[in-house]
CSV table of C-alpha atoms in Angstrom, one decimal:
chain,number,residue,atom,x,y,z
A,1,ALA,CA,257.4,70.8,37.8
A,2,VAL,CA,257.6,74.6,37.5
A,3,ASP,CA,260.4,76.9,36.8
A,4,ASP,CA,259.4,79.9,38.8
A,5,ILE,CA,257.0,80.5,41.8
A,6,ALA,CA,255.8,84.1,42.5
A,7,LEU,CA,254.5,85.2,45.8
A,8,VAL,CA,252.6,88.6,45.6
A,9,GLY,CA,251.1,90.2,48.8
A,10,SER,CA,252.0,87.2,50.7
A,11,PRO,CA,252.1,87.4,54.5
A,12,GLY,CA,254.3,84.3,54.6
A,13,THR,CA,254.4,80.7,53.5
A,14,GLY,CA,254.9,78.8,56.7
A,15,ALA,CA,258.5,78.2,55.6
A,16,GLY,CA,261.4,80.1,57.0
A,17,SER,CA,263.2,80.5,53.7
A,18,ALA,CA,262.8,80.1,50.1
A,19,ALA,CA,265.1,77.2,50.3
A,20,ALA,CA,262.8,75.4,52.9
A,21,LEU,CA,260.2,75.3,50.3
A,22,ARG,CA,262.3,72.5,48.9
A,23,THR,CA,261.8,73.4,45.1
A,24,ARG,CA,264.3,73.7,42.3
A,25,ALA,CA,262.1,76.7,41.0
A,26,ARG,CA,263.1,80.3,41.3
A,27,VAL,CA,261.1,81.8,44.1
A,28,TRP,CA,260.1,85.4,43.5
A,29,ALA,CA,258.2,87.8,45.9
A,30,ALA,CA,256.8,91.3,45.7
A,31,ARG,CA,254.7,93.6,47.8
A,32,GLY,CA,253.0,96.8,46.7
A,33,GLY,CA,253.8,100.1,48.7
A,34,ASP,CA,250.2,100.4,49.9
A,35,ASP,CA,249.6,96.7,50.6
A,36,TRP,CA,248.2,96.2,54.3
A,37,VAL,CA,250.0,92.8,54.4
A,38,ALA,CA,253.1,94.6,55.4
A,39,ASN,CA,251.7,95.2,58.8
A,40,VAL,CA,250.9,91.5,59.4
A,41,PRO,CA,253.2,90.2,62.1
A,42,HIS,CA,255.6,87.8,60.3
A,43,VAL,CA,256.0,85.1,63.0
A,44,ARG,CA,255.4,81.6,63.3
A,45,THR,CA,254.9,79.6,66.6
A,46,ASN,CA,253.3,76.5,68.2
A,47,LEU,CA,250.4,77.3,70.4
A,48,PHE,CA,248.7,74.5,72.4
A,49,GLY,CA,250.1,72.0,69.7
A,50,VAL,CA,248.8,74.1,66.8
A,51,THR,CA,251.2,76.2,64.5
A,52,VAL,CA,249.9,79.6,64.0
A,53,GLY,CA,251.3,82.5,61.9
A,54,PHE,CA,252.7,82.8,58.5
A,55,GLY,CA,256.6,82.8,59.2
A,56,THR,CA,259.3,84.9,57.6
A,57,ASP,CA,258.3,87.8,55.3
A,58,PRO,CA,258.7,86.7,51.7
A,59,VAL,CA,260.2,90.0,50.7
A,60,SER,CA,262.8,90.1,53.5
A,61,PRO,CA,266.4,89.3,52.7
A,62,ALA,CA,266.1,86.6,55.4
A,63,PHE,CA,263.6,84.8,53.2
A,64,GLY,CA,265.9,84.6,50.2
A,65,ALA,CA,263.3,85.1,47.4
A,66,ARG,CA,264.1,87.2,44.3
A,67,VAL,CA,262.2,90.4,45.1
A,68,PHE,CA,260.7,92.3,42.1
A,69,ALA,CA,259.1,95.6,41.9
A,70,ALA,CA,255.3,95.8,42.5
A,71,GLY,CA,254.6,99.6,42.4
A,72,ASP,CA,252.7,101.6,44.8
A,73,GLY,CA,249.5,99.6,44.6
A,74,GLY,CA,247.6,97.9,47.5
A,75,HIS,CA,246.6,94.3,48.1
A,76,SER,CA,244.0,94.1,45.3
A,77,ASP,CA,246.2,95.8,42.6
A,78,TYR,CA,248.8,93.2,41.7
A,79,PHE,CA,246.9,91.9,38.5
A,80,ARG,CA,245.6,95.4,37.5
A,81,PRO,CA,246.5,96.3,33.8
A,82,GLY,CA,249.6,98.6,33.5
A,83,THR,CA,251.1,98.0,36.9
A,84,ALA,CA,254.6,97.1,37.5
A,85,SER,CA,253.5,94.0,39.3
A,86,LEU,CA,251.6,92.6,36.4
A,87,THR,CA,254.3,93.6,34.0
A,88,ASN,CA,256.9,91.7,36.0
A,89,LEU,CA,254.7,88.7,36.7
A,90,THR,CA,254.2,88.5,32.9
A,91,ARG,CA,257.9,88.6,32.3
A,92,ILE,CA,258.5,85.8,35.0
A,93,VAL,CA,255.7,83.7,33.3
A,94,LEU,CA,257.2,84.2,29.8
A,95,GLY,CA,260.6,83.3,31.1
A,96,GLU,CA,262.0,86.7,30.4
A,97,THR,CA,263.5,86.9,33.9
A,98,LYS,CA,266.4,89.2,32.9
A,99,ALA,CA,263.8,92.0,32.1
A,100,VAL,CA,262.2,91.9,35.6
A,101,THR,CA,262.5,95.1,37.4
A,102,HIS,CA,263.6,95.6,41.0
A,103,ASP,CA,262.9,98.3,43.6
């Protein structure tokens, strides 16, 4: 059991919404301003009996995650010391969720 799930730089989860993840945990999501994942098509479909695609964008309002600030970094910068994303991830892990910043 976990209290929080954080998605950073995620193209999707395969679920249409945070609620579809079927968890009691708070679901958080963030994407850096220069992350190429923003350009990935956020779709999911069945193709010849196989499901392809990642589904709903985790930082979109339609997904329903708690979106937190990740700064201007790229896909490899989420855990770089001194970044907004690492600061917010640390706050989430420590349970200091009221201190998490948002864009």
